[in-house]
PDB file of C-alpha atoms in Angstrom:
ATOM      1  CA  ILE L   1      75.987 186.647 185.067  1.00  0.00           C
ATOM      2  CA  VAL L   2      78.268 185.296 182.368  1.00  0.00           C
ATOM      3  CA  PHE L   3      82.021 185.468 182.973  1.00  0.00           C
ATOM      4  CA  GLU L   4      84.339 184.969 180.035  1.00  0.00           C
ATOM      5  CA  THR L   5      87.047 182.599 181.316  1.00  0.00           C
ATOM      6  CA  PRO L   6      89.361 181.802 178.410  1.00  0.00           C
ATOM      7  CA  GLY L   7      92.126 179.278 178.868  1.00  0.00           C
ATOM      8  CA  HIS L   8      90.728 175.793 178.309  1.00  0.00           C
ATOM      9  CA  THR L   9      89.387 177.240 175.062  1.00  0.00           C
ATOM     10  CA  PRO L  10      89.186 180.884 173.938  1.00  0.00           C
ATOM     11  CA  GLY L  11      85.385 180.856 174.357  1.00  0.00           C
ATOM     12  CA  SER L  12      85.193 179.238 177.806  1.00  0.00           C
ATOM     13  CA  LEU L  13      82.511 180.663 180.120  1.00  0.00           C
ATOM     14  CA  CYS L  14      81.416 180.403 183.752  1.00  0.00           C
ATOM     15  CA  LEU L  15      77.936 181.271 184.954  1.00  0.00           C
ATOM     16  CA  TYR L  16      77.453 183.044 188.298  1.00  0.00           C
ATOM     17  CA  ILE L  17      74.127 183.114 190.094  1.00  0.00           C
ATOM     18  CA  PRO L  18      74.312 185.844 192.754  1.00  0.00           C
ATOM     19  CA  PRO L  19      72.594 185.392 196.094  1.00  0.00           C
ATOM     20  CA  PRO L  20      69.091 186.852 196.262  1.00  0.00           C
ATOM     21  CA  ASN L  21      68.923 190.615 196.899  1.00  0.00           C
ATOM     22  CA  GLU L  22      72.657 191.196 196.399  1.00  0.00           C
ATOM     23  CA  VAL L  23      74.329 193.117 193.601  1.00  0.00           C
ATOM     24  CA  PRO L  24      77.596 191.367 192.739  1.00  0.00           C
ATOM     25  CA  GLU L  25      80.682 193.218 191.585  1.00  0.00           C
ATOM     26  CA  VAL L  26      82.907 192.498 188.610  1.00  0.00           C
ATOM     27  CA  ALA L  27      86.637 192.720 189.137  1.00  0.00           C
ATOM     28  CA  ALA L  28      88.999 194.409 186.699  1.00  0.00           C
ATOM     29  CA  GLU L  29      92.698 193.700 186.353  1.00  0.00           C
ATOM     30  CA  ASP L  30      95.236 195.973 187.977  1.00  0.00           C
ATOM     31  CA  ASP L  31      98.787 194.972 188.886  1.00  0.00           C
ATOM     32  CA  SER L  32      98.895 197.416 191.827  1.00  0.00           C
ATOM     33  CA  ALA L  33      96.039 195.872 193.841  1.00  0.00           C
ATOM     34  CA  THR L  34      96.480 193.101 196.372  1.00  0.00           C
ATOM     35  CA  ALA L  35      94.593 189.843 196.619  1.00  0.00           C
ATOM     36  CA  GLY L  36      92.110 189.530 199.461  1.00  0.00           C
ATOM     37  CA  GLY L  37      90.171 186.680 201.003  1.00  0.00           C
ATOM     38  CA  ASP L  38      86.884 186.155 202.738  1.00  0.00           C
ATOM     39  CA  ALA L  39      86.516 183.948 205.796  1.00  0.00           C
ATOM     40  CA  ALA L  40      84.172 181.155 204.778  1.00  0.00           C
ATOM     41  CA  PRO L  41      83.488 177.488 205.384  1.00  0.00           C
ATOM     42  CA  GLU L  42      85.828 175.043 203.665  1.00  0.00           C
ATOM     43  CA  ARG L  43      83.014 173.108 201.986  1.00  0.00           C
ATOM     44  CA  PRO L  44      79.292 173.792 201.728  1.00  0.00           C
ATOM     45  CA  ALA L  45      77.108 171.730 204.041  1.00  0.00           C
ATOM     46  CA  ALA L  46      75.163 168.950 202.338  1.00  0.00           C
ATOM     47  CA  GLY L  47      71.681 170.083 201.408  1.00  0.00           C
ATOM     48  CA  SER L  48      72.449 173.718 202.189  1.00  0.00           C
ATOM     49  CA  GLY L  49      70.832 174.964 198.958  1.00  0.00           C
ATOM     50  CA  VAL L  50      72.007 178.214 197.369  1.00  0.00           C
ATOM     51  CA  SER L  51      74.921 179.580 199.345  1.00  0.00           C
ATOM     52  CA  GLY L  52      75.019 183.117 200.748  1.00  0.00           C
ATOM     53  CA  GLY L  53      77.849 183.827 198.302  1.00  0.00           C
ATOM     54  CA  GLY L  54      75.976 182.713 195.222  1.00  0.00           C
ATOM     55  CA  VAL L  55      76.713 179.777 192.937  1.00  0.00           C
ATOM     56  CA  LEU L  56      79.347 179.484 190.198  1.00  0.00           C
ATOM     57  CA  LEU L  57      78.847 176.942 187.411  1.00  0.00           C
ATOM     58  CA  SER L  58      82.515 176.659 186.494  1.00  0.00           C
ATOM     59  CA  GLY L  59      82.360 174.311 183.509  1.00  0.00           C
ATOM     60  CA  ASP L  60      85.857 173.346 182.312  1.00  0.00           C
ATOM     61  CA  THR L  61      87.597 176.277 184.020  1.00  0.00           C
ATOM     62  CA  LEU L  62      87.739 175.359 187.721  1.00  0.00           C
ATOM     63  CA  PHE L  63      87.518 171.929 189.349  1.00  0.00           C
ATOM     64  CA  VAL L  64      87.756 170.856 192.992  1.00  0.00           C
ATOM     65  CA  GLY L  65      91.503 171.167 193.589  1.00  0.00           C
ATOM     66  CA  GLY L  66      92.242 171.555 189.882  1.00  0.00           C
ATOM     67  CA  ARG L  67      91.602 173.382 186.647  1.00  0.00           C
ATOM     68  CA  GLY L  68      90.699 172.747 183.036  1.00  0.00           C
ATOM     69  CA  GLN L  69      93.243 171.427 180.586  1.00  0.00           C
ATOM     70  CA  THR L  70      95.207 173.796 178.398  1.00  0.00           C
ATOM     71  CA  ASP L  71      96.637 171.209 176.011  1.00  0.00           C
ATOM     72  CA  THR L  72      93.696 171.745 173.671  1.00  0.00           C
ATOM     73  CA  PRO L  73      94.456 173.185 170.201  1.00  0.00           C
ATOM     74  CA  GLU L  74      93.648 176.768 171.294  1.00  0.00           C
ATOM     75  CA  GLY L  75      94.215 176.373 175.053  1.00  0.00           C
ATOM     76  CA  SER L  76      96.380 178.887 176.925  1.00  0.00           C
ATOM     77  CA  GLU L  77      97.930 178.386 180.371  1.00  0.00           C
ATOM     78  CA  GLN L  78      98.364 182.161 180.861  1.00  0.00           C
ATOM     79  CA  ASP L  79      94.749 182.889 179.911  1.00  0.00           C
ATOM     80  CA  LEU L  80      93.502 180.159 182.248  1.00  0.00           C
ATOM     81  CA  LEU L  81      95.601 181.445 185.162  1.00  0.00           C
ATOM     82  CA  ARG L  82      94.214 184.954 184.549  1.00  0.00           C
ATOM     83  CA  SER L  83      90.663 183.546 184.510  1.00  0.00           C
ATOM     84  CA  LEU L  84      91.254 181.594 187.734  1.00  0.00           C
ATOM     85  CA  SER L  85      92.690 184.724 189.333  1.00  0.00           C
ATOM     86  CA  ARG L  86      89.578 186.721 188.432  1.00  0.00           C
ATOM     87  CA  LEU L  87      87.317 184.048 189.915  1.00  0.00           C
ATOM     88  CA  GLY L  88      89.454 183.622 193.038  1.00  0.00           C
ATOM     89  CA  GLN L  89      89.703 187.331 193.743  1.00  0.00           C
ATOM     90  CA  GLY L  90      86.412 188.586 192.361  1.00  0.00           C
ATOM     91  CA  LEU L  91      83.908 186.205 193.968  1.00  0.00           C
ATOM     92  CA  PRO L  92      82.962 185.874 197.643  1.00  0.00           C
ATOM     93  CA  GLY L  93      84.716 183.089 199.531  1.00  0.00           C
ATOM     94  CA  ARG L  94      81.407 181.464 200.452  1.00  0.00           C
ATOM     95  CA  CYS L  95      80.414 181.154 196.764  1.00  0.00           C
ATOM     96  CA  LEU L  96      79.472 177.540 195.971  1.00  0.00           C
ATOM     97  CA  VAL L  97      81.429 176.188 192.971  1.00  0.00           C
ATOM     98  CA  LEU L  98      79.871 173.466 190.806  1.00  0.00           C
ATOM     99  CA  PRO L  99      82.386 172.169 188.237  1.00  0.00           C
ATOM    100  CA  GLY L 100      81.309 170.669 184.907  1.00  0.00           C
ATOM    101  CA  HIS L 101      82.986 167.305 185.593  1.00  0.00           C
ATOM    102  CA  ASP L 102      86.093 165.716 187.201  1.00  0.00           C
ATOM    103  CA  TYR L 103      84.417 164.780 190.495  1.00  0.00           C
ATOM    104  CA  ALA L 104      87.242 162.594 191.902  1.00  0.00           C
ATOM    105  CA  GLN L 105      87.770 165.041 194.798  1.00  0.00           C
ATOM    106  CA  GLY L 106      84.093 165.960 195.167  1.00  0.00           C
ATOM    107  CA  SER L 107      81.288 167.470 193.138  1.00  0.00           C
ATOM    108  CA  SER L 108      81.343 170.920 194.766  1.00  0.00           C
ATOM    109  CA  THR L 109      83.581 173.297 196.666  1.00  0.00           C
ATOM    110  CA  THR L 110      83.712 176.967 197.656  1.00  0.00           C
ATOM    111  CA  VAL L 111      85.857 179.793 196.364  1.00  0.00           C
ATOM    112  CA  ALA L 112      87.449 180.049 199.839  1.00  0.00           C
ATOM    113  CA  ALA L 113      88.413 176.359 199.791  1.00  0.00           C
ATOM    114  CA  GLU L 114      89.931 176.738 196.345  1.00  0.00           C
ATOM    115  CA  ARG L 115      91.883 179.848 197.381  1.00  0.00           C
ATOM    116  CA  LYS L 116      93.375 177.770 200.177  1.00  0.00           C
ATOM    117  CA  ASN L 117      93.823 174.375 198.483  1.00  0.00           C
ATOM    118  CA  ASN L 118      94.031 174.889 194.717  1.00  0.00           C
ATOM    119  CA  GLU L 119      97.586 175.521 193.528  1.00  0.00           C
ATOM    120  CA  TYR L 120      96.362 176.874 190.176  1.00  0.00           C
ATOM    121  CA  ILE L 121      94.171 179.572 191.733  1.00  0.00           C
ATOM    122  CA  ARG L 122      97.076 180.549 194.000  1.00  0.00           C
ATOM    123  CA  MET L 123      99.443 180.693 190.988  1.00  0.00           C
ATOM    124  CA  GLY L 124      96.954 182.841 189.046  1.00  0.00           C
ATOM    125  CA  MET L 125      96.345 185.163 191.992  1.00  0.00           C
ATOM    126  CA  GLY L 126     100.118 185.512 192.420  1.00  0.00           C
ATOM    127  CA  GLN L 127     100.548 186.614 188.787  1.00  0.00           C
ATOM    128  CA  PHE L 128      97.419 188.678 188.171  1.00  0.00           C
ATOM    129  CA  ARG L 129      96.103 191.186 190.711  1.00  0.00           C
ATOM    130  CA  LEU L 130      92.662 192.724 190.488  1.00  0.00           C
ATOM    131  CA  ALA L 131      91.652 196.299 191.142  1.00  0.00           C
ATOM    132  CA  LYS L 132      88.730 197.280 193.321  1.00  0.00           C
ATOM    133  CA  PRO L 133      85.608 195.662 191.842  1.00  0.00           C
ATOM    134  CA  LEU L 134      83.180 197.688 189.750  1.00  0.00           C
ATOM    135  CA  PRO L 135      79.504 197.467 190.645  1.00  0.00           C
ATOM    136  CA  VAL L 136      77.789 195.144 188.198  1.00  0.00           C
ATOM    137  CA  ASN L 137      74.811 197.502 187.901  1.00  0.00           C
ATOM    138  CA  GLN L 138      77.128 200.098 186.272  1.00  0.00           C
ATOM    139  CA  VAL L 139      78.588 197.504 183.914  1.00  0.00           C
ATOM    140  CA  CYS L 140      75.145 196.122 182.996  1.00  0.00           C
ATOM    141  CA  GLN L 141      73.683 199.606 182.418  1.00  0.00           C
ATOM    142  CA  CYS L 142      76.594 200.413 180.129  1.00  0.00           C
ATOM    143  CA  ASN L 143      75.808 197.257 178.118  1.00  0.00           C
ATOM    144  CA  ILE L 144      72.108 198.170 177.983  1.00  0.00           C
ATOM    145  CA  ASP L 145      73.007 201.674 176.774  1.00  0.00           C
ATOM    146  CA  GLY L 146      75.258 200.206 174.069  1.00  0.00           C
ATOM    147  CA  GLY L 147      78.432 201.816 175.400  1.00  0.00           C
ATOM    148  CA  SER L 148      81.814 200.507 176.439  1.00  0.00           C
ATOM    149  CA  LEU L 149      83.589 201.188 179.697  1.00  0.00           C
ATOM    150  CA  SER L 150      86.681 203.319 180.012  1.00  0.00           C
ATOM    151  CA  PHE L 151      88.207 204.898 183.073  1.00  0.00           C
ATOM    152  CA  SER L 152      89.207 208.445 183.754  1.00  0.00           C
ATOM    153  CA  PRO L 153      92.347 209.163 185.749  1.00  0.00           C
ATOM    154  CA  GLY L 154      91.891 209.262 189.511  1.00  0.00           C
ATOM    155  CA  PRO L 155      89.006 207.437 191.176  1.00  0.00           C
ATOM    156  CA  ARG L 156      87.710 204.398 189.290  1.00  0.00           C
ATOM    157  CA  THR L 157      84.700 206.044 187.689  1.00  0.00           C
ATOM    158  CA  PRO L 158      83.482 204.319 184.540  1.00  0.00           C
ATOM    159  CA  THR L 159      82.348 206.403 181.594  1.00  0.00           C
ATOM    160  CA  THR L 160      80.671 205.086 178.470  1.00  0.00           C
ATOM    161  CA  SER L 161      81.843 205.477 174.908  1.00  0.00           C
ATOM    162  CA  HIS L 162      79.082 208.005 174.245  1.00  0.00           C
ATOM    163  CA  GLU L 163      80.256 210.154 177.174  1.00  0.00           C
ATOM    164  CA  SER L 164      83.639 211.800 177.308  1.00  0.00           C
ATOM    165  CA  PRO L 165      85.608 211.763 180.547  1.00  0.00           C
ATOM    166  CA  PRO L 166      85.790 215.287 182.031  1.00  0.00           C
ATOM    167  CA  ALA L 167      89.568 215.514 181.386  1.00  0.00           C
ATOM    168  CA  ALA L 168      89.046 214.631 177.704  1.00  0.00           C
ATOM    169  CA  GLU L 169      86.319 217.263 177.339  1.00  0.00           C
ATOM    170  CA  ALA L 170      88.576 219.941 178.832  1.00  0.00           C
ATOM    171  CA  ALA L 171      91.480 218.925 176.593  1.00  0.00           C
ATOM    172  CA  ALA L 172      89.220 218.981 173.523  1.00  0.00           C
ATOM    173  CA  ALA L 173      87.949 222.470 174.426  1.00  0.00           C
ATOM    174  CA  ASP L 174      91.535 223.797 174.646  1.00  0.00           C
ATOM    175  CA  SER L 175      92.586 222.112 171.404  1.00  0.00           C
ATOM    176  CA  PRO L 176      93.045 224.396 168.368  1.00  0.00           C
ATOM    177  CA  VAL L 177      91.647 221.701 166.048  1.00  0.00           C
TER     178      VAL L 177
END
């Protein structure tokens, strides 16, 4: 799964490999939600293989105890904090994180360890709250169908651009136009 994680550069990406037989969820922003945390080991055990929380190849977005630079020509501190917030809140705590470089503090970590020890993830999570995650299978199917997601009022039920939310259909039926 490819996550767009702008901040270091506008086109920065992270790659997430979910654990076998699990459907991951993608988080969406919402200022009213609260940040949560999973209980998980601080660091993955040496030779443990793929973790039960999947693996994140974090590139230049997230490092062990740090984050990518934003002093690049198109870098953005706010965008990077939002990206770190999405990763910190949207991935399981036991997810193994493999940064692209900057191994001074180690070559791997977990999302739980970074939630606890990484000041940048904590700053991002303090500024940007995520809503209840959307099942990735709904998001992927929408992409396959060529639609775009929107949300109707009330429960978080995605609709695609080629389907009208029920409230919109009712309003259109009552419209004199």
